[in-house]
Amino acid sequence: MKRVLSLLLVVVMLLSMAACSKEAEKPATTPDAPAVAGNSGKVTIWAWDPNFNIAIMNEAKARYQKDNPNVEVEIVDIAKGDLEQKLHTNLASGVTAGLPDIVLIEDYNAQKYLQSYPGSFADLSGKVKHSDFVNYKVGLMTIDGKVYGVPFDTGASGFYYRSDYLEQAGYKHEDLVNITWNQFIEIGKKVKEKTGKKMFGFGLDDGGLMRVMLQSTNQWYFDKQGNINMANNEALKAAVKAYKDIVASDIIKPTSGWNEWVAAFNSGDTAAVVTGVWITGSIKAEASQSGKWKVAPTPRLDVAGAVNASNLGGSSWYVLESSKNKDVAVDFLNKVYAGDNDFYQKILIDRGAVGSYMPAQGGASYAADDAFFGGQKVYTDFSEWMKKIPSINYGLYTYEADSAIFSVMPDVYSGALSVEDALKKAEDQLKNQIGK
Amino acid sequence: MERASKKSFIKIQNRYGWFFVSFALVLLGIFLIYPILNSLYLSTTSTKGIVQKSVGLTNYVKLFKDQMFLTALKNTFIFFIIQVPIMLLLALALASILNDKSIKLRGVFRTAIFLPAVTSLVAYTVLFKMMFSLDGFINTILMNLHIIKDPIPWLMHPFWARVTVIIAMTWRWTGYNMVFYLSGLQNIPDEIYEAAEIDGASKLQQFFHITLPMLKPIIVFTSIMSTIGTLQLFDEPMNLSQGGVTGSTTGPGNSLLTMSVYIYNLCFKFMPNFGYAATVSYVVVFIVATLSIIQFRLAGERK
Amino acid sequence: MKTKKIITRAFVYAFLIAAFVVSVFPFYWMLAGMTNNAIDVIKGKMTFGGQMINNLKVLITSHNLTGVLANSFKVSIATVIGTLLVSSMAAYGFEVYESKGRNRSYAIILLSMMVPFAALMIPLFRLIVRFGLLDNHLALIVTSLASVFLIFFFRQSFKSFPREIIQAARVDGAGEIRIFFSIVVPSMKSTYAAAAIYAFMTSWNAYLWPLIILQTDKQKTITLLISSMSSAYFPEYGVIMAAIVVATLPIIILFFALQSYFVQGMTGSVKQ
């Protein structure tokens, strides 16, 4: 009986503790905004990927604290999907107590956050010199002329290939520069014939490559006004057609999900990868393939206006309006991400991170040749391609559009639906969903 | 005199009844019922993040025109109808075998079969995707045994993707349900079996005439829990389908899109419409409640 | 007759061994994975390598494993003790002292279990913030003390508890609370054991709610650690596997420890 009572007591205690801390915590939630510009205080940052964004942020923190020893910086490592859940829950509940000062947001989602939660992010126009950054990145964080973030890494894309396999198939680097996707398929067939290797790992329900194809044509699932543009979008038709041709041509190793896709090139089973520059680290992880890789410009679609440069992914830093140390947070981003040239050289060497800060691209690290890529100055090449990436406003509904298109793709592959009919069906579905 | 004491007995009983349930009721009232009422209100709004407007019941009307929702509904039912019976029968069979004291190494088998339920979701996902890849373990074995000639496109074809998820779910949850059956079997006195043995009843007869009826409350429990679990199915389809760089659909052609994944997408992946997501949630509640009542009735249990 | 029995036995064992292999194989693979580096894990290497010490070292030094484990233990143990008490008491109240009012509230509770958590997250989050429990482990514990699942499970199990025993105890003059704690609880050990395993597992593996409530790395639980590690552009799978093995061990140990209760019949303890 005694034990029972003590257990009950524990429960009651727990409950009363809950009630007490309600009282105790109250003052802390009232924002009394100390925000002294004397650069002290605490800045909390949310980001994902311990070996990339987090590691880079730690470097930035070390640099900033050298001059501002009184600023405390806490970097919280949260998985990307988790971070989005957390951010949505916090923003949607209207409670600011749990929000960080700085948060990392993927470019495709930027407009969605900015427009869904108006007033939640700090306007940085005039506070950060945005003209120093690559144009397309700044466009993604702008609403009504106000710029809301500090651009970070780029997803400039490239056509990574195994020079040994392609040589065996009779191709030199010049043959692979500025090609179209049709040529790419032909090359793939030749590679298959001569080496027995598949051209690349390919996710049948992965929209990544379609985004690469579309952006190279300066088109998107939506027009510049944000209206759905699918059924009559020539670029999109060409992209869907390219997907169909690629699948039909037997040059792919079908993969499902990230790991299988990475394994496809790490294992040496495939000859190429077409994706964003952030994949460099994963390619280099297989050290035994050193010297066997090279990078060519991204293939383009056979559509008027298409260029051999595109983008996949990339993200930027945003400051929350509710931040108690907003000025310090902005100063931190400004000093390091919009001013420290040497920082960008260091993160490129250490982490393979290609920033979108243009003054840094004349630096020594960008000009270095890379033995893994047979001495090619890959980062010089990527910076060149980066400048040619068409500036696209992804709008609010990229993920919805992806989902609509890829729910009809199995029928496109099997031939049950023509490309036109499939796009019509996807467009109807999307219209119904987003109500436009 | 008699009546008075009976009345006071009932009164005292009633007081104790409330005492026993009070702690739980208070906690549930705060942390479950209140949020539910709050979200019911939310289901009559349409939100774009914090840009919120009241739309009355139009969300509920919109549902039936929403192709994506109908796909999710269909997929969820496919999983429910096929997976739950397979898993529960398997669990019941394993539990009754492992309850037999003459079986050797019972403890080892019990623990081993329970293992999948404790494996972390991350490990389980990575492993299953690897085993079921085109040149993975499963295809290699099946081809070496000459059961199939060409590799099965497990996670790349709508039909096979569903099969894979059903296999994965059965693998993960059978041992878990078995534990509840085992604990239930302990409440059946050995003497009943001994008596039946003497009467010459076979093991199978014992199972149908003793085990099943005695275990009924627990069977109802597991089947209702599995119904809820399957209709709220999220982990398996979400993780087994995580596609490449962008994860455009849930499984090939959205073949693995379940209602919970759709709710998740509406909140966190698409333009956040929490109001509409709440609406979808209440449809799930309605369906689960209906199915549960049917199961209670079938089992002949009072409410 | 004898041969038929032997054949049946053979089938039963074949079935058990098949179930054993299928169930254990992934676990073997996890163990092998923790001894390899990321690339080998991705390539599907199934044999043991020499990276185990290294992986564990990374886990402990750069991911603060001990602190994270301490958090998980703290939350899970408190939850298990609290929820077994609160939930089994409630179930007993509902089952033994049936009344219209309580049956009605029971039905409402059961129904509420069917609401997907995603729908409740935002209101619940607001509530916790109002209580000042953000980034506090208490927020994880108080919300799971009353588990509908466990109330339901306990009630279904109490259904088979012989009422005559309760009546007999009353005649002997035992109080209601005393009957519950010193007669009913001790004789339902297998039910409590199953419930403890369930409660521990749920709390230990909880993911969505801790994710939203816990804000700082200091408070992080093991599930959150594994999740953030595996979302990298290039996940360190060897280290992740080591983390998973470490995260799985406590549940397996608990299961081993409690499974003896599944073997022991309840008849003995009731009779005495």
Short mmCIF file of N, CA, C and O in Angstrom, two decimals, chain A residues 1 4 7-8 11 14-15 17-18 21-22 25 46 48-52 74-80 82 85-86 88-90 92-95 97-99 153 258-259 262-263 266-267 278 282 285-286 314, chain C residues 39 42-43 63 81-82 85-86 89 121-122 125-126 129-134 136 138 141-142 145 177-178 181 207-208 210-218 220 224 227-229 231-237:
data_model
loop_
_atom_site.label_atom_id
_atom_site.label_comp_id
_atom_site.label_asym_id
_atom_site.label_seq_id
_atom_site.Cartn_x
_atom_site.Cartn_y
_atom_site.Cartn_z
N MET A 1 0.82 -1.21 0.00
CA MET A 1 0.00 0.00 0.00
C MET A 1 0.85 1.25 0.00
O MET A 1 0.63 2.20 -0.73
N VAL A 4 2.21 1.93 -3.33
CA VAL A 4 1.17 2.45 -4.20
C VAL A 4 1.03 3.95 -4.01
O VAL A 4 1.02 4.73 -4.96
N LEU A 7 3.77 5.91 -5.50
CA LEU A 7 3.65 6.01 -6.95
C LEU A 7 2.64 7.09 -7.34
O LEU A 7 2.86 7.90 -8.22
N LEU A 8 1.52 7.06 -6.62
CA LEU A 8 0.50 8.07 -6.88
C LEU A 8 1.08 9.46 -6.68
O LEU A 8 0.83 10.39 -7.45
N VAL A 11 2.95 10.71 -9.62
CA VAL A 11 2.07 11.21 -10.67
C VAL A 11 1.60 12.62 -10.34
O VAL A 11 1.68 13.53 -11.17
N LEU A 14 4.37 15.05 -10.82
CA LEU A 14 4.63 15.35 -12.22
C LEU A 14 3.62 16.36 -12.74
O LEU A 14 3.96 17.32 -13.42
N LEU A 15 2.36 16.13 -12.38
CA LEU A 15 1.30 17.01 -12.85
C LEU A 15 1.49 18.42 -12.30
O LEU A 15 1.39 19.41 -13.02
N MET A 17 4.20 19.73 -11.27
CA MET A 17 5.38 20.35 -11.87
C MET A 17 5.02 21.00 -13.19
O MET A 17 5.46 22.09 -13.52
N ALA A 18 4.16 20.29 -13.93
CA ALA A 18 3.73 20.84 -15.20
C ALA A 18 3.03 22.17 -14.97
O ALA A 18 3.27 23.14 -15.68
N SER A 21 5.65 24.93 -13.81
CA SER A 21 6.56 25.50 -14.80
C SER A 21 5.81 26.41 -15.74
O SER A 21 6.38 27.29 -16.36
N LYS A 22 4.50 26.20 -15.82
CA LYS A 22 3.67 27.11 -16.60
C LYS A 22 3.83 28.54 -16.07
O LYS A 22 4.05 29.49 -16.80
N GLU A 25 7.62 29.86 -16.34
CA GLU A 25 8.18 30.12 -17.68
C GLU A 25 7.60 31.39 -18.31
O GLU A 25 8.15 31.92 -19.24
N TRP A 46 18.95 26.40 -37.13
CA TRP A 46 18.50 25.06 -37.51
C TRP A 46 19.00 24.74 -38.92
O TRP A 46 18.81 25.54 -39.84
N TRP A 48 20.30 21.03 -41.58
CA TRP A 48 20.40 19.57 -41.68
C TRP A 48 21.76 19.19 -42.29
O TRP A 48 22.46 20.03 -42.81
N ASP A 49 22.06 17.93 -42.23
CA ASP A 49 23.27 17.31 -42.79
C ASP A 49 24.54 17.66 -42.01
O ASP A 49 25.21 18.65 -42.29
N PRO A 50 24.90 16.78 -41.06
CA PRO A 50 26.07 17.06 -40.21
C PRO A 50 27.37 17.20 -40.98
O PRO A 50 28.27 17.91 -40.53
N ASN A 51 27.49 16.53 -42.12
CA ASN A 51 28.77 16.62 -42.84
C ASN A 51 28.81 17.76 -43.83
O ASN A 51 29.81 17.98 -44.49
N PHE A 52 27.70 18.43 -43.99
CA PHE A 52 27.68 19.50 -44.98
C PHE A 52 27.27 20.81 -44.32
O PHE A 52 28.11 21.53 -43.78
N GLU A 74 24.33 28.61 -31.29
CA GLU A 74 23.96 27.21 -31.12
C GLU A 74 23.42 26.66 -32.42
O GLU A 74 22.43 27.16 -32.96
N ILE A 75 24.10 25.64 -32.93
CA ILE A 75 23.69 25.05 -34.20
C ILE A 75 22.97 23.74 -33.91
O ILE A 75 23.55 22.84 -33.32
N VAL A 76 21.72 23.64 -34.31
CA VAL A 76 20.95 22.43 -34.04
C VAL A 76 20.84 21.61 -35.32
O VAL A 76 20.43 22.13 -36.36
N ASP A 77 21.24 20.35 -35.20
CA ASP A 77 21.26 19.46 -36.35
C ASP A 77 19.95 18.66 -36.42
O ASP A 77 19.68 17.85 -35.56
N ILE A 78 19.15 18.92 -37.43
CA ILE A 78 17.85 18.23 -37.57
C ILE A 78 17.74 17.73 -39.01
O ILE A 78 18.12 18.44 -39.94
N ALA A 79 17.23 16.52 -39.18
CA ALA A 79 17.05 15.99 -40.53
C ALA A 79 16.17 16.93 -41.36
O ALA A 79 15.30 17.59 -40.82
N LYS A 80 16.39 16.94 -42.66
CA LYS A 80 15.70 17.93 -43.49
C LYS A 80 14.19 17.85 -43.40
O LYS A 80 13.52 18.86 -43.14
N ASP A 82 12.46 16.55 -41.08
CA ASP A 82 12.11 16.87 -39.70
C ASP A 82 12.10 18.37 -39.49
O ASP A 82 11.22 18.91 -38.83
N GLN A 85 8.98 19.86 -40.84
CA GLN A 85 7.84 19.61 -39.96
C GLN A 85 7.83 20.56 -38.77
O GLN A 85 6.83 21.12 -38.40
N LYS A 86 9.01 20.68 -38.19
CA LYS A 86 9.16 21.50 -36.99
C LYS A 86 8.87 22.96 -37.28
O LYS A 86 8.17 23.64 -36.53
N HIS A 88 7.12 24.21 -39.81
CA HIS A 88 5.70 24.39 -40.10
C HIS A 88 4.88 24.42 -38.80
O HIS A 88 4.02 25.28 -38.63
N THR A 89 5.14 23.45 -37.92
CA THR A 89 4.35 23.38 -36.68
C THR A 89 4.52 24.65 -35.87
O THR A 89 3.55 25.22 -35.37
N ASN A 90 5.76 25.09 -35.74
CA ASN A 90 6.01 26.31 -34.96
C ASN A 90 5.37 27.53 -35.59
O ASN A 90 4.70 28.30 -34.92
N ALA A 92 2.93 27.65 -37.83
CA ALA A 92 1.48 27.57 -37.94
C ALA A 92 0.80 27.76 -36.59
O ALA A 92 -0.32 28.25 -36.52
N SER A 93 1.47 27.35 -35.50
CA SER A 93 0.83 27.48 -34.20
C SER A 93 0.84 28.92 -33.73
O SER A 93 0.19 29.26 -32.74
N GLY A 94 1.60 29.76 -34.41
CA GLY A 94 1.63 31.16 -34.03
C GLY A 94 2.41 31.43 -32.76
O GLY A 94 2.36 32.51 -32.21
N VAL A 95 3.13 30.43 -32.28
CA VAL A 95 3.94 30.61 -31.08
C VAL A 95 5.39 30.81 -31.53
O VAL A 95 5.90 30.01 -32.30
N ALA A 97 8.02 31.10 -29.40
CA ALA A 97 8.99 30.70 -28.37
C ALA A 97 9.95 29.62 -28.85
O ALA A 97 11.10 29.60 -28.45
N GLY A 98 9.47 28.74 -29.70
CA GLY A 98 10.32 27.62 -30.09
C GLY A 98 11.14 27.86 -31.34
O GLY A 98 11.90 26.99 -31.75
N LEU A 99 10.97 28.99 -31.97
CA LEU A 99 11.65 29.21 -33.24
C LEU A 99 13.12 29.60 -33.04
O LEU A 99 13.48 30.22 -32.06
N ASP A 153 24.31 27.66 -50.76
CA ASP A 153 24.97 26.84 -51.78
C ASP A 153 24.15 26.72 -53.05
O ASP A 153 22.94 26.96 -53.06
N TRP A 258 17.53 7.05 -52.69
CA TRP A 258 18.84 7.68 -52.67
C TRP A 258 20.00 6.69 -52.64
O TRP A 258 20.94 6.78 -53.45
N ASN A 259 19.97 5.74 -51.72
CA ASN A 259 21.14 4.87 -51.54
C ASN A 259 21.43 4.02 -52.75
O ASN A 259 22.57 3.85 -53.14
N VAL A 262 23.02 6.18 -55.33
CA VAL A 262 24.43 6.44 -55.05
C VAL A 262 25.26 5.18 -55.32
O VAL A 262 26.33 5.23 -55.91
N ALA A 263 24.71 4.04 -54.90
CA ALA A 263 25.43 2.79 -55.09
C ALA A 263 25.66 2.51 -56.57
O ALA A 263 26.65 1.89 -56.95
N ASN A 266 28.87 4.43 -57.23
CA ASN A 266 29.96 4.03 -56.35
C ASN A 266 30.48 2.63 -56.69
O ASN A 266 31.64 2.34 -56.57
N SER A 267 29.57 1.78 -57.14
CA SER A 267 29.95 0.40 -57.41
C SER A 267 30.65 0.24 -58.75
O SER A 267 31.17 -0.83 -59.06
N TRP A 278 26.51 19.19 -55.54
CA TRP A 278 26.65 18.64 -54.19
C TRP A 278 26.91 17.14 -54.17
O TRP A 278 27.23 16.57 -53.15
N SER A 282 29.87 12.53 -52.63
CA SER A 282 29.48 11.12 -52.70
C SER A 282 30.28 10.38 -53.76
O SER A 282 30.60 9.21 -53.62
N ALA A 285 33.72 9.74 -52.49
CA ALA A 285 33.78 8.81 -51.36
C ALA A 285 34.35 7.47 -51.78
O ALA A 285 34.94 6.76 -50.97
N GLU A 286 34.20 7.11 -53.04
CA GLU A 286 34.79 5.87 -53.52
C GLU A 286 36.18 6.20 -54.07
O GLU A 286 36.37 6.45 -55.26
N GLY A 314 19.90 23.03 -53.70
CA GLY A 314 20.53 24.24 -53.17
C GLY A 314 19.62 24.86 -52.12
O GLY A 314 18.41 24.64 -52.13
N ILE C 39 30.46 3.10 -47.39
CA ILE C 39 30.42 2.61 -48.77
C ILE C 39 30.11 1.12 -48.81
O ILE C 39 29.28 0.65 -49.60
N ILE C 42 26.42 0.52 -48.12
CA ILE C 42 25.58 0.85 -49.28
C ILE C 42 25.69 -0.24 -50.35
O ILE C 42 24.71 -0.60 -50.99
N LYS C 43 26.89 -0.74 -50.51
CA LYS C 43 27.08 -1.77 -51.55
C LYS C 43 26.47 -3.10 -51.12
O LYS C 43 26.45 -4.05 -51.89
N HIS C 63 28.96 12.58 -31.58
CA HIS C 63 27.50 12.64 -31.52
C HIS C 63 26.96 12.60 -30.09
O HIS C 63 25.76 12.44 -29.90
N ILE C 81 6.77 3.64 -15.94
CA ILE C 81 6.22 3.54 -14.59
C ILE C 81 4.89 4.28 -14.50
O ILE C 81 3.88 3.75 -14.03
N GLY C 82 4.87 5.50 -14.99
CA GLY C 82 3.66 6.31 -14.90
C GLY C 82 2.50 5.71 -15.67
O GLY C 82 1.38 5.62 -15.16
N LEU C 85 0.82 2.48 -14.30
CA LEU C 85 -0.02 2.78 -13.15
C LEU C 85 -1.34 3.43 -13.59
O LEU C 85 -2.43 2.91 -13.32
N VAL C 86 -1.21 4.53 -14.30
CA VAL C 86 -2.40 5.29 -14.68
C VAL C 86 -3.32 4.47 -15.59
O VAL C 86 -4.53 4.40 -15.38
N MET C 89 -4.93 1.26 -13.89
CA MET C 89 -5.97 1.66 -12.94
C MET C 89 -7.24 2.05 -13.67
O MET C 89 -8.35 1.64 -13.29
N MET C 121 -1.39 17.61 -33.72
CA MET C 121 -0.08 18.13 -33.39
C MET C 121 -0.07 19.61 -33.07
O MET C 121 0.53 20.03 -32.08
N ILE C 122 -0.72 20.38 -33.92
CA ILE C 122 -0.62 21.83 -33.72
C ILE C 122 -1.35 22.30 -32.46
O ILE C 122 -0.76 23.02 -31.66
N PHE C 125 0.70 21.17 -29.53
CA PHE C 125 1.93 21.97 -29.43
C PHE C 125 1.64 23.31 -28.74
O PHE C 125 2.36 23.72 -27.84
N ARG C 126 0.55 23.95 -29.16
CA ARG C 126 0.19 25.23 -28.53
C ARG C 126 -0.01 25.06 -27.03
O ARG C 126 0.41 25.88 -26.23
N VAL C 129 3.25 24.66 -25.17
CA VAL C 129 3.94 25.95 -25.06
C VAL C 129 3.29 26.78 -23.96
O VAL C 129 3.97 27.42 -23.17
N ARG C 130 1.97 26.72 -23.89
CA ARG C 130 1.27 27.48 -22.86
C ARG C 130 1.66 26.98 -21.47
O ARG C 130 1.77 27.74 -20.53
N PHE C 131 1.87 25.68 -21.33
CA PHE C 131 2.31 25.12 -20.06
C PHE C 131 3.78 25.41 -19.78
O PHE C 131 4.31 25.05 -18.74
N GLY C 132 4.46 26.00 -20.75
CA GLY C 132 5.88 26.29 -20.57
C GLY C 132 6.75 25.05 -20.60
O GLY C 132 7.81 25.01 -19.99
N LEU C 133 6.31 24.04 -21.33
CA LEU C 133 7.07 22.78 -21.32
C LEU C 133 7.86 22.54 -22.61
O LEU C 133 8.30 21.43 -22.87
N LEU C 134 8.01 23.59 -23.40
CA LEU C 134 8.76 23.45 -24.64
C LEU C 134 10.21 23.08 -24.30
O LEU C 134 10.78 23.60 -23.34
N ASN C 136 11.27 20.50 -22.99
CA ASN C 136 11.33 19.90 -21.66
C ASN C 136 10.88 18.43 -21.77
O ASN C 136 9.87 18.14 -22.40
N LEU C 138 9.52 16.67 -19.66
CA LEU C 138 8.21 16.46 -19.03
C LEU C 138 7.08 16.46 -20.06
O LEU C 138 6.09 15.75 -19.91
N ILE C 141 6.62 13.09 -21.25
CA ILE C 141 6.11 12.14 -20.26
C ILE C 141 4.62 12.37 -19.97
O ILE C 141 3.82 11.45 -20.06
N VAL C 142 4.24 13.61 -19.66
CA VAL C 142 2.85 13.84 -19.26
C VAL C 142 1.86 13.49 -20.37
O VAL C 142 0.76 13.02 -20.09
N LEU C 145 1.26 9.58 -20.30
CA LEU C 145 0.91 8.85 -19.07
C LEU C 145 -0.38 8.06 -19.24
O LEU C 145 -0.46 6.89 -18.86
N ILE C 177 -8.99 -0.54 -3.13
CA ILE C 177 -7.67 -0.19 -3.65
C ILE C 177 -6.68 -1.30 -3.36
O ILE C 177 -5.85 -1.67 -4.18
N ARG C 178 -6.83 -1.86 -2.16
CA ARG C 178 -5.94 -2.93 -1.77
C ARG C 178 -6.15 -4.17 -2.64
O ARG C 178 -5.19 -4.85 -3.02
N PHE C 181 -4.25 -3.52 -5.91
CA PHE C 181 -2.79 -3.53 -5.89
C PHE C 181 -2.20 -4.82 -5.35
O PHE C 181 -1.12 -5.22 -5.77
N TYR C 207 9.07 9.55 -32.03
CA TYR C 207 9.84 10.31 -32.99
C TYR C 207 9.22 11.67 -33.29
O TYR C 207 9.82 12.71 -33.06
N LEU C 208 7.98 11.66 -33.79
CA LEU C 208 7.38 12.90 -34.25
C LEU C 208 7.21 13.92 -33.12
O LEU C 208 7.57 15.09 -33.25
N PRO C 210 8.65 14.07 -29.92
CA PRO C 210 9.92 14.62 -29.41
C PRO C 210 10.56 15.58 -30.41
O PRO C 210 11.12 16.60 -30.02
N LEU C 211 10.44 15.24 -31.67
CA LEU C 211 11.02 16.10 -32.69
C LEU C 211 10.50 17.52 -32.59
O LEU C 211 11.23 18.50 -32.71
N ILE C 212 9.19 17.62 -32.35
CA ILE C 212 8.58 18.94 -32.33
C ILE C 212 8.80 19.64 -31.01
O ILE C 212 9.01 20.85 -30.96
N ILE C 213 8.80 18.87 -29.93
CA ILE C 213 8.91 19.47 -28.59
C ILE C 213 10.35 19.83 -28.22
O ILE C 213 10.61 20.89 -27.66
N LEU C 214 11.28 18.94 -28.52
CA LEU C 214 12.66 19.18 -28.10
C LEU C 214 13.33 20.13 -29.08
O LEU C 214 13.26 19.93 -30.29
N GLN C 215 13.97 21.15 -28.54
CA GLN C 215 14.50 22.19 -29.42
C GLN C 215 16.02 22.20 -29.48
O GLN C 215 16.60 22.65 -30.45
N THR C 216 16.67 21.75 -28.42
CA THR C 216 18.12 21.87 -28.40
C THR C 216 18.79 20.50 -28.46
O THR C 216 18.18 19.49 -28.11
N ASP C 217 20.03 20.49 -28.91
CA ASP C 217 20.77 19.24 -29.02
C ASP C 217 20.94 18.57 -27.66
O ASP C 217 21.06 17.36 -27.56
N LYS C 218 20.97 19.40 -26.61
CA LYS C 218 21.19 18.89 -25.27
C LYS C 218 20.07 17.92 -24.84
O LYS C 218 20.29 16.99 -24.08
N LYS C 220 18.10 16.10 -26.90
CA LYS C 220 17.87 15.11 -27.94
C LYS C 220 17.76 13.66 -27.44
O LYS C 220 18.49 13.24 -26.56
N LEU C 224 15.96 10.76 -32.48
CA LEU C 224 16.22 11.99 -33.21
C LEU C 224 17.66 12.01 -33.73
O LEU C 224 17.93 12.48 -34.83
N SER C 227 17.88 9.78 -36.78
CA SER C 227 17.21 10.42 -37.90
C SER C 227 18.06 11.53 -38.51
O SER C 227 18.18 11.63 -39.73
N SER C 228 18.66 12.36 -37.67
CA SER C 228 19.44 13.46 -38.25
C SER C 228 20.71 12.93 -38.91
O SER C 228 21.15 13.45 -39.92
N MET C 229 21.26 11.85 -38.36
CA MET C 229 22.46 11.29 -38.97
C MET C 229 22.17 10.72 -40.36
O MET C 229 23.00 10.75 -41.24
N SER C 231 20.03 11.69 -42.61
CA SER C 231 19.47 12.54 -43.65
C SER C 231 20.55 13.28 -44.42
O SER C 231 20.26 14.18 -45.18
N ALA C 232 21.80 12.91 -44.20
CA ALA C 232 22.89 13.62 -44.85
C ALA C 232 22.94 13.31 -46.35
O ALA C 232 22.40 12.32 -46.79
N TYR C 233 23.59 14.19 -47.10
CA TYR C 233 23.83 13.91 -48.52
C TYR C 233 24.59 12.60 -48.64
O TYR C 233 24.36 11.79 -49.51
N PHE C 234 25.54 12.41 -47.72
CA PHE C 234 26.27 11.15 -47.72
C PHE C 234 26.28 10.58 -46.32
O PHE C 234 27.19 10.83 -45.55
N PRO C 235 25.27 9.77 -45.98
CA PRO C 235 25.13 9.28 -44.61
C PRO C 235 26.29 8.36 -44.22
O PRO C 235 26.71 7.53 -45.02
N GLU C 236 26.77 8.48 -42.99
CA GLU C 236 27.83 7.58 -42.51
C GLU C 236 27.16 6.31 -42.02
O GLU C 236 26.93 6.14 -40.82
N TYR C 237 26.85 5.41 -42.91
CA TYR C 237 26.04 4.25 -42.53
C TYR C 237 26.66 3.36 -41.47
O TYR C 237 25.95 2.78 -40.66
#
